[in-house]
Structures are given as structure tokens and as C-alpha cells.
């Protein structure tokens, strides 16, 4: 499969997800209007039993093809709703299966010997050093990886100290110029920002007095030609950025947080979408050179078969406990995979996805700095399953939860992972 096909499949799945985002569950706690469990349940019903995915490596080519055609297209939908419901491990498995089905032909895209002369540098420190010489910083994410939002929040905190003052996020509703004007991170502000780590990223940005701007339209909904629709999406997003930031403040220093290939500055035959992406057209219109960073390639999955072919090689050569970048032997930075030559830098995340005694991924403690808290006993279900949610005490009924966990009757409950503060609780079932 050609690199870049990933984006088309994301578009199709997003359309399915929007259709499945239904009304609130009647069984939800009274203060819940926008639900997490209802669309997740719909996605689970669409995909059905997961047995064949668990034995993916044992299937014949014909069986894999059948699985791809009958259930594979629903994996991203399932994974995204698992992410939004706080199940980072389940989401990673779903997206890992999707990767194995649809991106089996990924290539290393790295010249022989490139790693031999490279040196590892702390990612935040290296990016901040480079950002001093740029007006715009563009960082991407894999939409199913909350860990990427933790990194984005850490980077934003440091960029703010450099004088960056506008934060533009792909997820936010483009119809609202100031989507968080009420000072609260609410579920209706955007789709991906309903996920707890994204919510905490935006809460941190509000506390640091970022001017938060929406821009992404998703492309004109009435356009049936998918290539044209997605090309127009890039152009409409740029126009919103110009109108809402640069036309008003030509010297504005802006941090733009996007998904996947929107951070690409250049088109490379065979490795690019067939039209320029946001970073490229922004550079041309503004006459500026954005600092572009990929973090959607080099990270761990629960199942190693889903990882980039060079990920473990890099980890073995550069043993680091925090996200890092690879500096070239003379200048510049090494980038691995289809983003090579298309972005300036690439973050390598350490492998901290394993589930620990809290029942949650290790990175929630080590990178996000969250502390475990047991689910209040009175909220545990007597039967079935229940999605337990913790909200900041000061937040309203439509706020994004600080965290949530799925609890099943008769099974040990995962622990909530929370920053310091006071919390109230709710549930959906």
C-alpha cells in the first residue's frame, strides 16, 4: 500500500463516526448529555467479534483479505471511540490491527548508515531551540494516541515561554472562532478533544493564556470527489488561519496542532497525498518557513507487528527514557519513514504502553505525571459494564472528563489517573 493511503481511509472512517454519534444514553447519569458509551457501543456492534483480529498473524492471505473487506474498515472507528472513552490500550490494539491489515508494505525510508552518525537529543529541548528561529511550529499526532497529546501539552508550555501566543488545533469546531471562550473545555468544542488527555492539553493552554483558535473545516460536505474535497479542506483551513490570526496579527507566533500528513511541507512522488498539505500552502502564502515535527510514526504498540520497522532498532541504539529526536551528524535532523524529506524533525517516543498495576498504561504516570485513584466503591456496577468518569469539580455538566475507565462487574476495576485537584464523578452504562 502506498504511504498516504492512510489519510483516505481516515476520511472515510470519520464520516462513519459522525453518523454513529447519536443521542445520549438513557441510562447515563443525569448530568450527561453528550455520551461516550453510545457511539462506542455502536462501533462495537458494527465490528462484532474480535477473535480473528487476535489471531491475525495466523490467518491465510485469503482469510486476511476477507477480514479486511468485512470488518477492517471499522477498526479506526472502534479505536477512536475507545480512545475517547479513555481506553488507550484497547484503542492501540484496534489501530494496530488496522495497521497490520492496511499498511503491511511500509518501508524504512532511511539511507543506509544514517543512524550511525545520529545523536539523540531531548525532544522538547531540541524543538524549543529550533522554534526560536520560526514564527510557526506545526506538530502532528496519531489521533488514537493520547500520549501524543501529553507531549503536545509539554511542548506548548515551553513555546508559550518563547512568546508563542496562538494555539490552533485541528479538532476544534471551525464554525467558532474562539471555541473555548467560556474558559471551559467542553465536549461540543471538537471531536478529538473529547478525549481526556486532549482535554487536559487544552485546559493547560487556557491556564497559560494561549489564544486558542479553530480552523479545520473537514472539507465541503457536498463535494463527492474525495480528492477535491480533501484539497479544499487544506485551502479552507489555511483561509481560516489567515483570517483569524495572520491578517489580524502578521507577526503572530503560532503553534498549530494537526493530525498526520497535514504537517508535511513538501510533496514527494510516491510518498505524498496528490496535493499540497496545510504546512506547505501556509509556508507559500505567508512566505515563512514553519518548523514541522512528526510524532505519528515512531511510537510503540501493544503488538510489535504494528510498529514502524525501524522503531525497535532506534530504541535499541538510543536508550532514552523520554521522547527524543535524532540530530544528524552535521546539521538537521533524521526523519524515518514516509515523512522523511517532508518534515524538519521527528519525535521518537519510548515504549511505555504496557499496562501496569493500576490497570493503565505506564506513560500516564511517567510522562503525564498523573496519580492513581481508586474508583469510588459506590460507582462499581452490580452487573454489566459502566464507564466511570471523573470531572474537575469546577467544570460544568458538558465538560470533557479529566479521566474515565470502563469497569465490568466481577472484574478488578482499573484505577483513575488524575492530576492534583478535587473531582466529582458520573457514569454511563
Short mmCIF file of N, CA and C in Angstrom, two decimals, residues 117-183:
data_model
loop_
_atom_site.label_atom_id
_atom_site.label_comp_id
_atom_site.label_asym_id
_atom_site.label_seq_id
_atom_site.Cartn_x
_atom_site.Cartn_y
_atom_site.Cartn_z
N UNK A 117 25.62 7.94 12.40
CA UNK A 117 26.15 9.25 12.74
C UNK A 117 25.19 10.13 13.52
N UNK A 118 23.99 9.62 13.83
CA UNK A 118 23.00 10.41 14.53
C UNK A 118 23.23 10.40 16.04
N UNK A 119 22.75 11.45 16.70
CA UNK A 119 22.79 11.52 18.16
C UNK A 119 21.40 11.85 18.68
N UNK A 120 21.05 11.29 19.83
CA UNK A 120 19.74 11.52 20.41
C UNK A 120 19.74 12.78 21.26
N UNK A 121 18.72 13.59 21.11
CA UNK A 121 18.55 14.80 21.91
C UNK A 121 17.15 14.81 22.52
N UNK A 122 17.02 15.36 23.71
CA UNK A 122 15.70 15.50 24.32
C UNK A 122 14.79 16.25 23.36
N UNK A 123 13.62 15.69 23.09
CA UNK A 123 12.75 16.26 22.06
C UNK A 123 12.28 17.66 22.39
N UNK A 124 11.83 17.90 23.60
CA UNK A 124 11.34 19.23 23.97
C UNK A 124 12.45 20.26 23.86
N UNK A 125 13.61 19.95 24.41
CA UNK A 125 14.72 20.90 24.37
C UNK A 125 15.14 21.21 22.94
N UNK A 126 15.22 20.18 22.09
CA UNK A 126 15.65 20.39 20.71
C UNK A 126 14.63 21.19 19.92
N UNK A 127 13.36 20.88 20.09
CA UNK A 127 12.31 21.61 19.36
C UNK A 127 12.27 23.07 19.79
N UNK A 128 12.36 23.31 21.08
CA UNK A 128 12.33 24.69 21.59
C UNK A 128 13.51 25.48 21.04
N UNK A 129 14.68 24.85 20.99
CA UNK A 129 15.86 25.53 20.45
C UNK A 129 15.65 25.94 19.00
N UNK A 130 15.04 25.06 18.22
CA UNK A 130 14.77 25.37 16.81
C UNK A 130 13.64 26.39 16.67
N UNK A 131 12.65 26.31 17.56
CA UNK A 131 11.48 27.18 17.46
C UNK A 131 11.83 28.66 17.65
N UNK A 132 12.94 28.96 18.30
CA UNK A 132 13.34 30.35 18.48
C UNK A 132 13.51 31.08 17.16
N UNK A 133 13.76 30.32 16.09
CA UNK A 133 14.02 30.92 14.79
C UNK A 133 12.84 30.79 13.82
N UNK A 134 11.66 30.46 14.35
CA UNK A 134 10.49 30.26 13.50
C UNK A 134 9.28 31.00 14.04
N UNK A 135 8.43 31.44 13.12
CA UNK A 135 7.19 32.09 13.52
C UNK A 135 6.08 31.07 13.78
N UNK A 136 6.15 29.94 13.07
CA UNK A 136 5.11 28.92 13.15
C UNK A 136 5.74 27.57 13.47
N UNK A 137 5.17 26.86 14.42
CA UNK A 137 5.55 25.48 14.74
C UNK A 137 4.34 24.60 14.47
N UNK A 138 4.54 23.52 13.71
CA UNK A 138 3.45 22.60 13.40
C UNK A 138 3.84 21.21 13.88
N UNK A 139 3.04 20.66 14.79
CA UNK A 139 3.26 19.32 15.34
C UNK A 139 2.06 18.45 14.98
N UNK A 140 2.33 17.21 14.58
CA UNK A 140 1.21 16.32 14.28
C UNK A 140 0.99 15.30 15.39
N UNK A 141 -0.04 14.51 15.23
CA UNK A 141 -0.35 13.42 16.15
C UNK A 141 -0.96 12.27 15.38
N UNK A 142 -0.94 11.08 15.96
CA UNK A 142 -1.81 9.99 15.54
C UNK A 142 -3.06 10.13 16.41
N UNK A 143 -4.21 10.24 15.80
CA UNK A 143 -5.41 10.61 16.54
C UNK A 143 -5.82 9.61 17.62
N UNK A 144 -5.29 8.40 17.57
CA UNK A 144 -5.68 7.39 18.56
C UNK A 144 -4.69 7.28 19.71
N UNK A 145 -3.69 8.18 19.78
CA UNK A 145 -2.62 8.04 20.76
C UNK A 145 -2.66 9.22 21.75
N UNK A 146 -3.32 9.08 22.89
CA UNK A 146 -3.38 10.16 23.88
C UNK A 146 -2.01 10.62 24.35
N UNK A 147 -1.04 9.72 24.33
CA UNK A 147 0.33 10.04 24.71
C UNK A 147 0.88 11.22 23.89
N UNK A 148 0.46 11.32 22.63
CA UNK A 148 0.90 12.43 21.78
C UNK A 148 0.37 13.76 22.30
N UNK A 149 -0.80 13.76 22.88
CA UNK A 149 -1.38 14.99 23.41
C UNK A 149 -0.66 15.43 24.69
N UNK A 150 -0.17 14.45 25.43
CA UNK A 150 0.64 14.77 26.60
C UNK A 150 1.92 15.50 26.17
N UNK A 151 2.54 14.99 25.11
CA UNK A 151 3.74 15.64 24.58
C UNK A 151 3.42 17.03 24.05
N UNK A 152 2.30 17.16 23.34
CA UNK A 152 1.90 18.47 22.81
C UNK A 152 1.70 19.48 23.94
N UNK A 153 1.12 19.04 25.05
CA UNK A 153 0.90 19.94 26.18
C UNK A 153 2.23 20.39 26.77
N UNK A 154 3.18 19.47 26.88
CA UNK A 154 4.51 19.83 27.42
C UNK A 154 5.20 20.82 26.49
N UNK A 155 5.11 20.57 25.18
CA UNK A 155 5.74 21.48 24.23
C UNK A 155 5.08 22.85 24.26
N UNK A 156 3.76 22.89 24.32
CA UNK A 156 3.05 24.16 24.35
C UNK A 156 3.48 25.00 25.54
N UNK A 157 3.68 24.36 26.67
CA UNK A 157 4.10 25.09 27.88
C UNK A 157 5.43 25.81 27.64
N UNK A 158 6.34 25.16 26.92
CA UNK A 158 7.65 25.76 26.66
C UNK A 158 7.58 26.80 25.54
N UNK A 159 6.78 26.54 24.53
CA UNK A 159 6.64 27.53 23.45
C UNK A 159 6.01 28.82 23.95
N UNK A 160 5.12 28.69 24.91
CA UNK A 160 4.48 29.90 25.47
C UNK A 160 5.54 30.80 26.10
N UNK A 161 6.55 30.21 26.71
CA UNK A 161 7.62 30.99 27.33
C UNK A 161 8.45 31.74 26.29
N UNK A 162 8.43 31.25 25.03
CA UNK A 162 9.18 31.91 23.96
C UNK A 162 8.38 33.03 23.31
N UNK A 163 7.14 33.21 23.72
CA UNK A 163 6.33 34.26 23.12
C UNK A 163 5.33 33.78 22.11
N UNK A 164 5.23 32.46 21.90
CA UNK A 164 4.15 31.95 21.06
C UNK A 164 2.84 32.19 21.80
N UNK A 165 1.84 32.70 21.07
CA UNK A 165 0.62 33.05 21.79
C UNK A 165 -0.68 32.55 21.17
N UNK A 166 -0.63 32.02 19.93
CA UNK A 166 -1.82 31.44 19.31
C UNK A 166 -1.66 29.92 19.21
N UNK A 167 -2.68 29.20 19.64
CA UNK A 167 -2.71 27.74 19.53
C UNK A 167 -3.89 27.37 18.64
N UNK A 168 -3.60 26.80 17.47
CA UNK A 168 -4.64 26.38 16.52
C UNK A 168 -4.69 24.86 16.48
N UNK A 169 -5.87 24.29 16.73
CA UNK A 169 -6.00 22.84 16.82
C UNK A 169 -6.98 22.31 15.78
N UNK A 170 -6.55 21.28 15.07
CA UNK A 170 -7.38 20.69 14.02
C UNK A 170 -8.75 20.25 14.53
N UNK A 171 -8.82 19.73 15.73
CA UNK A 171 -10.05 19.12 16.22
C UNK A 171 -11.20 20.11 16.43
N UNK A 172 -10.88 21.37 16.69
CA UNK A 172 -11.90 22.29 17.17
C UNK A 172 -12.87 22.71 16.07
N UNK A 173 -14.10 22.97 16.45
CA UNK A 173 -15.16 23.34 15.53
C UNK A 173 -14.80 24.61 14.77
N UNK A 174 -14.63 24.50 13.45
CA UNK A 174 -14.20 25.65 12.65
C UNK A 174 -15.25 26.74 12.58
N UNK A 175 -16.50 26.41 12.93
CA UNK A 175 -17.54 27.43 12.91
C UNK A 175 -17.46 28.40 14.07
N UNK A 176 -16.58 28.15 15.02
CA UNK A 176 -16.46 29.00 16.19
C UNK A 176 -15.03 29.51 16.27
N UNK A 177 -14.86 30.84 16.17
CA UNK A 177 -13.51 31.40 16.16
C UNK A 177 -12.81 31.19 17.50
N UNK A 178 -13.53 31.40 18.59
CA UNK A 178 -12.95 31.21 19.93
C UNK A 178 -13.72 30.09 20.62
N UNK A 179 -13.39 28.83 20.31
CA UNK A 179 -14.22 27.69 20.76
C UNK A 179 -14.23 27.48 22.26
N UNK A 180 -13.26 28.04 22.98
CA UNK A 180 -13.20 27.86 24.43
C UNK A 180 -13.31 29.20 25.14
N UNK A 181 -14.09 30.10 24.55
CA UNK A 181 -14.18 31.46 25.08
C UNK A 181 -14.75 31.51 26.49
N UNK A 182 -15.50 30.48 26.88
CA UNK A 182 -16.06 30.47 28.23
C UNK A 182 -15.06 29.98 29.27
N UNK A 183 -13.83 29.68 28.82
CA UNK A 183 -12.81 29.23 29.76
C UNK A 183 -12.95 27.80 30.20
#
